[in-house]
Short mmCIF file of C-alpha atoms and ligand atoms in Angstrom, two decimals:
data_model
loop_
_atom_site.label_atom_id
_atom_site.label_comp_id
_atom_site.label_asym_id
_atom_site.label_seq_id
_atom_site.Cartn_x
_atom_site.Cartn_y
_atom_site.Cartn_z
CA UNK A 1 31.39 -83.53 -12.11
CA UNK A 2 34.35 -84.55 -13.82
CA UNK A 3 38.09 -83.81 -11.51
CA UNK A 4 40.45 -85.00 -14.64
CA UNK A 5 40.06 -80.48 -15.74
CA UNK A 6 43.67 -79.15 -15.92
CA UNK A 7 45.17 -76.11 -16.36
CA UNK A 8 43.55 -73.15 -17.11
CA UNK A 9 43.00 -71.82 -20.65
CA UNK A 10 43.44 -67.48 -20.60
CA UNK A 11 41.81 -67.60 -23.83
CA UNK A 12 38.04 -67.59 -24.29
CA UNK A 13 37.33 -71.00 -26.42
CA UNK A 14 35.63 -71.13 -29.38
CA UNK A 15 35.52 -74.62 -30.30
CA UNK A 16 33.06 -76.09 -32.49
CA UNK A 17 33.10 -80.51 -32.60
CA UNK A 18 31.81 -81.38 -36.45
CA UNK A 19 32.59 -80.05 -40.00
CA UNK A 20 33.06 -81.76 -42.39
CA UNK A 21 35.13 -79.31 -44.74
CA UNK A 22 37.81 -82.03 -44.73
CA UNK A 23 35.57 -84.03 -46.69
CA UNK A 24 34.92 -81.89 -49.27
CA UNK A 25 38.80 -80.40 -49.63
CA UNK A 26 40.35 -83.71 -50.21
CA UNK A 27 37.15 -84.31 -52.97
CA UNK A 28 38.99 -80.88 -54.40
CA UNK A 29 35.08 -79.35 -54.10
CA UNK A 30 36.59 -76.98 -52.29
CA UNK A 31 39.87 -75.55 -51.37
CA UNK A 32 39.47 -74.22 -47.51
CA UNK A 33 42.95 -72.88 -47.32
CA UNK A 34 41.56 -70.04 -49.15
CA UNK A 35 38.21 -68.00 -48.52
CA UNK A 36 35.23 -68.32 -50.77
CA UNK A 37 31.69 -68.06 -50.52
CA UNK A 38 31.43 -71.21 -51.28
CA UNK A 39 29.75 -73.33 -48.45
CA UNK A 40 30.17 -72.71 -44.84
CA UNK A 41 33.65 -72.75 -43.44
CA UNK A 42 37.40 -72.35 -44.47
CA UNK A 43 40.15 -71.11 -42.74
CA UNK A 44 39.80 -67.41 -43.17
CA UNK A 45 36.07 -67.75 -42.52
CA UNK A 46 37.36 -69.82 -39.01
CA UNK A 47 39.77 -67.02 -37.79
CA UNK A 48 37.49 -63.96 -38.66
CA UNK A 49 34.17 -66.13 -36.89
CA UNK A 50 36.85 -66.16 -33.97
CA UNK A 51 37.15 -70.43 -33.64
CA UNK A 52 39.71 -71.46 -31.82
CA UNK A 53 39.37 -74.90 -31.06
CA UNK A 54 38.29 -77.12 -34.67
CA UNK A 55 37.11 -81.44 -34.68
CA UNK A 56 37.96 -81.63 -38.57
CA UNK A 57 36.58 -85.16 -39.47
CA UNK A 58 37.59 -87.08 -42.60
CA UNK A 59 33.94 -88.70 -44.01
CA UNK A 60 33.93 -92.40 -45.29
CA UNK A 61 31.42 -91.96 -48.32
CA UNK A 62 30.39 -95.61 -48.35
CA UNK A 63 28.69 -94.85 -51.43
CA UNK A 64 31.86 -92.96 -52.50
CA UNK A 65 33.89 -95.42 -52.03
CA UNK A 66 34.13 -98.99 -51.85
CA UNK A 67 34.69 -101.67 -49.74
CA UNK A 68 38.92 -101.93 -49.36
CA UNK A 69 39.38 -98.64 -49.94
CA UNK A 70 38.00 -96.63 -46.72
CA UNK A 71 41.08 -97.02 -44.75
CA UNK A 72 43.05 -95.56 -47.01
CA UNK A 73 40.53 -92.52 -47.12
CA UNK A 74 40.92 -92.09 -44.21
CA UNK A 75 44.22 -92.08 -44.25
CA UNK A 76 44.84 -89.96 -47.02
CA UNK A 77 42.48 -87.50 -44.62
CA UNK A 78 44.99 -87.07 -42.50
CA UNK A 79 48.02 -86.66 -45.01
CA UNK A 80 45.38 -83.41 -46.15
CA UNK A 81 44.95 -82.45 -42.20
CA UNK A 82 48.49 -82.55 -42.71
CA UNK A 83 48.43 -80.41 -45.51
CA UNK A 84 45.92 -77.84 -44.47
CA UNK A 85 47.47 -77.26 -41.38
CA UNK A 86 50.68 -76.69 -43.29
CA UNK A 87 49.92 -74.18 -45.71
CA UNK A 88 48.40 -72.23 -42.96
CA UNK A 89 51.25 -71.50 -42.12
CA UNK A 90 51.03 -71.98 -38.56
CA UNK A 91 47.47 -70.26 -38.50
CA UNK A 92 46.01 -73.70 -37.38
CA UNK A 93 48.00 -76.33 -35.82
CA UNK A 94 47.27 -79.79 -35.71
CA UNK A 95 47.04 -81.22 -32.00
CA UNK A 96 47.18 -85.21 -30.25
CA UNK A 97 46.40 -83.94 -26.60
CA UNK A 98 45.00 -80.97 -24.80
CA UNK A 99 47.60 -79.68 -23.60
CA UNK A 100 48.78 -79.37 -27.62
CA UNK A 101 45.89 -78.07 -27.70
CA UNK A 102 45.92 -75.45 -24.65
CA UNK A 103 49.44 -74.40 -25.73
CA UNK A 104 48.48 -73.65 -29.25
CA UNK A 105 44.67 -71.57 -28.10
CA UNK A 106 47.23 -69.63 -26.03
CA UNK A 107 49.39 -68.63 -29.35
CA UNK A 108 46.84 -66.88 -30.31
CA UNK A 109 45.98 -70.25 -33.17
CA UNK A 110 43.74 -72.07 -34.25
CA UNK A 111 43.78 -75.61 -32.47
CA UNK A 112 42.46 -78.47 -35.18
CA UNK A 113 41.91 -82.01 -33.97
CA UNK A 114 41.29 -84.89 -35.67
CA UNK A 115 38.37 -86.89 -36.53
CA UNK A 116 36.48 -89.86 -39.36
CA UNK A 117 33.25 -90.38 -39.37
CA UNK A 118 32.42 -94.11 -39.73
CA UNK A 119 33.64 -96.90 -38.42
CA UNK A 120 33.67 -98.62 -41.25
CA UNK A 121 37.18 -96.85 -41.50
CA UNK A 122 38.11 -99.55 -39.78
CA UNK A 123 37.35 -102.59 -42.63
CA UNK A 124 36.24 -104.23 -39.63
CA UNK A 125 39.68 -104.35 -38.46
CA UNK A 126 40.68 -103.57 -34.69
CA UNK A 127 43.95 -102.92 -35.83
CA UNK A 128 42.36 -100.19 -37.74
CA UNK A 129 42.17 -98.07 -34.89
CA UNK A 130 45.29 -98.16 -33.65
CA UNK A 131 46.58 -96.93 -37.08
CA UNK A 132 44.94 -94.30 -37.12
CA UNK A 133 45.59 -93.11 -34.32
CA UNK A 134 49.28 -93.56 -34.21
CA UNK A 135 48.24 -91.24 -37.48
CA UNK A 136 46.72 -88.63 -35.10
CA UNK A 137 42.42 -89.26 -35.23
CA UNK A 138 41.86 -88.43 -31.71
CA UNK A 139 37.91 -88.37 -32.50
CA UNK A 140 35.95 -91.92 -34.23
CA UNK A 141 32.05 -90.91 -34.96
CA UNK A 142 31.27 -95.39 -34.74
CA UNK A 143 28.90 -95.23 -37.45
CA UNK A 144 27.72 -92.94 -40.29
CA UNK A 145 24.20 -93.18 -41.74
CA UNK A 146 25.28 -96.91 -42.68
CA UNK A 147 25.52 -99.75 -39.32
CA UNK A 148 29.01 -101.39 -39.10
CA UNK A 149 30.82 -103.49 -37.99
CA UNK A 150 30.47 -102.11 -34.55
CA UNK A 151 27.01 -101.65 -34.71
CA UNK A 152 24.19 -99.56 -35.86
CA UNK A 153 23.09 -96.61 -36.80
CA UNK A 154 20.23 -94.26 -36.77
CA UNK A 155 19.04 -93.99 -40.55
CA UNK A 156 19.25 -97.43 -40.36
CA UNK A 157 16.08 -99.43 -40.79
CA UNK A 158 17.25 -102.68 -40.26
CA UNK A 159 19.74 -102.31 -37.58
CA UNK A 160 21.30 -105.73 -37.97
CA UNK A 161 23.07 -105.79 -34.72
CA UNK A 162 20.30 -104.79 -32.05
CA UNK A 163 22.95 -102.22 -30.70
CA UNK A 164 26.42 -102.52 -30.59
CA UNK A 165 27.94 -106.13 -32.12
CA UNK A 166 30.62 -108.24 -29.76
CA UNK A 167 32.95 -106.10 -32.00
CA UNK A 168 31.91 -102.82 -31.41
CA UNK A 169 32.45 -103.55 -27.69
CA UNK A 170 35.71 -104.25 -28.12
CA UNK A 171 36.53 -101.89 -30.46
CA UNK A 172 34.78 -98.97 -27.87
CA UNK A 173 37.50 -100.53 -25.15
CA UNK A 174 40.05 -100.21 -27.59
CA UNK A 175 39.63 -96.61 -28.07
CA UNK A 176 39.16 -95.73 -24.68
CA UNK A 177 42.30 -97.48 -23.39
CA UNK A 178 44.08 -95.82 -26.61
CA UNK A 179 42.67 -92.62 -25.75
CA UNK A 180 40.97 -91.89 -28.84
CA UNK A 181 37.01 -90.39 -27.99
CA UNK A 182 34.14 -92.41 -29.04
CA UNK A 183 31.24 -89.72 -31.33
CA UNK A 184 28.12 -91.29 -30.63
CA UNK A 185 25.61 -88.37 -33.17
CA UNK A 186 24.46 -91.29 -36.09
CA UNK A 187 23.92 -94.18 -33.97
CA UNK A 188 21.02 -96.04 -33.23
CA UNK A 189 19.28 -95.24 -30.14
CA UNK A 190 20.18 -98.52 -28.28
CA UNK A 191 24.12 -98.42 -29.89
CA UNK A 192 24.21 -95.12 -27.56
CA UNK A 193 23.15 -96.96 -24.89
CA UNK A 194 25.15 -99.66 -25.94
CA UNK A 195 28.84 -97.40 -25.91
CA UNK A 196 27.88 -95.65 -23.02
CA UNK A 197 28.13 -99.33 -21.01
CA UNK A 198 30.96 -100.84 -22.80
CA UNK A 199 33.09 -97.80 -22.43
CA UNK A 200 35.38 -96.54 -19.28
CA UNK A 201 35.16 -93.02 -20.73
CA UNK A 202 32.91 -89.94 -21.21
CA UNK A 203 31.21 -89.64 -24.87
CA UNK A 204 30.38 -87.03 -27.74
CA UNK A 205 27.77 -86.81 -29.20
CA UNK A 206 29.27 -84.07 -31.92
CA UNK A 207 26.19 -83.24 -34.21
CA UNK A 208 23.14 -84.14 -33.25
CA UNK A 209 19.84 -82.25 -31.79
CA UNK A 210 17.39 -82.68 -29.11
CA UNK A 211 14.71 -85.39 -30.01
CA UNK A 212 11.81 -82.88 -27.71
CA UNK A 213 12.41 -80.20 -29.84
CA UNK A 214 12.20 -82.37 -33.57
CA UNK A 215 11.36 -86.04 -33.67
CA UNK A 216 14.18 -87.31 -35.16
CA UNK A 217 16.07 -90.67 -35.20
CA UNK A 218 19.81 -88.21 -36.35
CA UNK A 219 18.30 -86.71 -32.57
CA UNK A 220 18.85 -87.44 -28.88
CA UNK A 221 16.71 -88.71 -26.69
CA UNK A 222 16.04 -87.14 -22.61
CA UNK A 223 17.15 -90.63 -22.15
CA UNK A 224 19.87 -90.48 -23.41
CA UNK A 225 20.98 -87.13 -22.64
CA UNK A 226 20.14 -87.87 -19.39
CA UNK A 227 22.90 -91.17 -19.59
CA UNK A 228 25.54 -89.37 -21.56
CA UNK A 229 25.61 -86.57 -19.20
CA UNK A 230 25.85 -89.31 -15.99
CA UNK A 231 28.58 -90.78 -18.16
CA UNK A 232 30.33 -87.12 -18.16
CA UNK A 233 29.91 -86.88 -22.15
CA UNK A 234 29.07 -83.64 -24.09
CA UNK A 235 26.60 -82.77 -26.54
CA UNK A 236 27.54 -80.65 -29.73
CA UNK A 237 24.18 -78.76 -30.89
CA UNK A 238 24.38 -79.32 -34.40
CA UNK A 239 23.10 -76.18 -36.99
CA UNK A 240 21.31 -78.26 -39.58
CA UNK A 241 17.98 -77.07 -40.49
CA UNK A 242 16.13 -79.84 -40.83
CA UNK A 243 17.07 -81.71 -37.38
CA UNK A 244 16.01 -78.42 -35.87
CA UNK A 245 12.63 -77.79 -37.22
CA UNK A 246 9.94 -78.57 -39.16
CA UNK A 247 9.47 -77.36 -41.90
CA UNK A 248 13.19 -76.90 -41.61
CA UNK A 249 12.42 -73.29 -43.38
CA UNK A 250 11.19 -71.92 -40.66
CA UNK A 251 14.58 -72.85 -38.57
CA UNK A 252 17.05 -70.59 -37.37
CA UNK A 253 19.89 -70.11 -34.87
CA UNK A 254 17.34 -69.76 -32.10
CA UNK A 255 16.57 -73.37 -32.15
CA UNK A 256 20.15 -73.91 -31.87
CA UNK A 257 19.76 -71.75 -28.83
CA UNK A 258 16.57 -73.63 -27.86
CA UNK A 259 18.47 -77.37 -27.63
CA UNK A 260 21.35 -75.77 -26.06
CA UNK A 261 18.44 -74.75 -23.42
CA UNK A 262 16.51 -77.74 -23.26
CA UNK A 263 20.38 -79.75 -22.46
CA UNK A 264 21.18 -77.36 -19.85
CA UNK A 265 17.42 -77.68 -18.50
CA UNK A 266 17.49 -81.38 -18.26
CA UNK A 267 21.81 -81.67 -16.75
CA UNK A 268 23.08 -79.02 -16.65
CA UNK A 269 25.78 -76.33 -18.15
CA UNK A 270 27.79 -79.21 -17.89
CA UNK A 271 27.39 -81.06 -21.15
CA UNK A 272 26.68 -78.35 -23.40
CA UNK A 273 28.53 -77.27 -26.67
CA UNK A 274 28.60 -76.73 -30.59
CA UNK A 275 28.36 -79.23 -33.51
CA UNK A 276 28.07 -76.93 -36.62
CA UNK A 277 28.03 -80.15 -38.69
CA UNK A 278 29.35 -76.81 -41.69
CA UNK A 279 29.91 -78.26 -45.32
CA UNK A 280 27.68 -81.03 -44.14
CA UNK A 281 24.57 -79.92 -45.74
CA UNK A 282 23.01 -77.81 -47.87
CA UNK A 283 21.93 -74.37 -47.71
CA UNK A 284 22.18 -72.30 -44.65
CA UNK A 285 20.98 -71.52 -41.04
CA UNK A 286 19.07 -67.99 -40.53
CA UNK A 287 21.82 -66.66 -37.88
CA UNK A 288 24.57 -69.15 -38.43
CA UNK A 289 24.85 -68.84 -42.34
CA UNK A 290 28.74 -69.48 -42.59
CA UNK A 291 31.64 -69.70 -39.38
CA UNK A 292 32.12 -66.17 -39.13
CA UNK A 293 28.53 -65.90 -37.56
CA UNK A 294 29.44 -68.69 -34.58
CA UNK A 295 30.04 -65.67 -32.24
CA UNK A 296 25.82 -65.20 -32.66
CA UNK A 297 25.57 -68.22 -30.38
CA UNK A 298 27.07 -66.88 -27.70
CA UNK A 299 25.60 -63.97 -27.98
CA UNK A 300 22.68 -65.42 -27.99
CA UNK A 301 23.26 -67.40 -24.62
CA UNK A 302 24.26 -63.79 -23.31
CA UNK A 303 20.57 -62.62 -23.92
CA UNK A 304 18.73 -65.04 -22.59
CA UNK A 305 20.59 -64.72 -19.13
CA UNK A 306 23.15 -67.50 -19.40
CA UNK A 307 25.90 -67.01 -17.03
CA UNK A 308 29.46 -66.03 -18.53
CA UNK A 309 30.48 -68.73 -16.59
CA UNK A 310 27.63 -71.54 -18.30
CA UNK A 311 28.27 -70.03 -21.64
CA UNK A 312 31.90 -69.86 -21.83
CA UNK A 313 31.90 -74.16 -20.61
CA UNK A 314 29.11 -74.37 -23.94
CA UNK A 315 31.90 -72.99 -26.09
CA UNK A 316 34.67 -74.98 -24.64
CA UNK A 317 35.13 -76.02 -21.56
CA UNK A 318 32.65 -79.06 -21.57
CA UNK A 319 34.27 -80.34 -24.55
CA UNK A 320 38.19 -80.14 -22.79
CA UNK A 321 37.03 -81.33 -19.61
CA UNK A 322 36.07 -84.82 -21.66
CA UNK A 323 38.88 -84.89 -23.75
CA UNK A 324 41.28 -84.61 -20.77
CA UNK A 325 39.41 -87.94 -18.80
CA UNK A 326 39.54 -89.66 -21.83
CA UNK A 327 43.02 -88.82 -22.54
CA UNK A 328 43.99 -89.52 -18.71
CA UNK A 329 41.97 -92.65 -18.61
CA UNK A 330 43.78 -93.90 -21.58
CA UNK A 331 46.05 -97.13 -20.62
ZN1 ZN B 401 26.90 -86.36 -39.59
#
């Protein structure tokens, strides 16, 4: 669909579009540089699972932080991200461009992309978008469970803006100019369509489910899936049991595979991806208990008869295509 796809990637990609592990690390609740059985993800377990591309989100908690502290926290998160990568002694390398991403993976290392989850990190000021970009942030999840100055959240019953605000429109366009990827996960239904309308570049939904399979506001409707695909974007399927099945106790890796299959049936194999949300939720999904099990998705897709080329797209090439497009369309 997109023609911006650049160099070949010699090593198969295994890319995850969203983890909150860095937030837990910043808060001192875990040390992701060391192996532990706590939560879902740390760097030694990423290596074991074969992940070679990871978006690390700095979540901006609107309850643990106050307005005025959000942007500073995002910048501190960037410092922590660099420190974690430095401690890994070359194992995990921060990347800011798709070409750096390719080089790091070709060298057998893990390429780490910095994201910010919650546009309230900008404190309502577009110049903070530039600040975060300069500090290395390449993915911005426009809302979290709270609506903010830019738009309505899927979890907010009030929907104060009726979608994207005029400032949100400008934020999306500025992000596009900079070459920052906009993430529509957590955005209200109307906000998603407004973002697609406002922007010039493809978007990601970094960690969402499929609403046709589980009726929940954090999941993508078929109309949204078609619109994001028409925009050239990609949707990372979340591993969070409650988003996948009700009762959630019955959820398993098969539900993740069903969501991927649903997207592929609806819009083809160019728009599905993985978006674990590891360490962003309690509990564990059977078959994908932690990052060491993430290879089970490729196996599951093979077992279901997916073509090898399509599996490679879902496991990473689709995301890389989007990032290439966002970068090459930046001003
Ligand atoms: Zn989230």
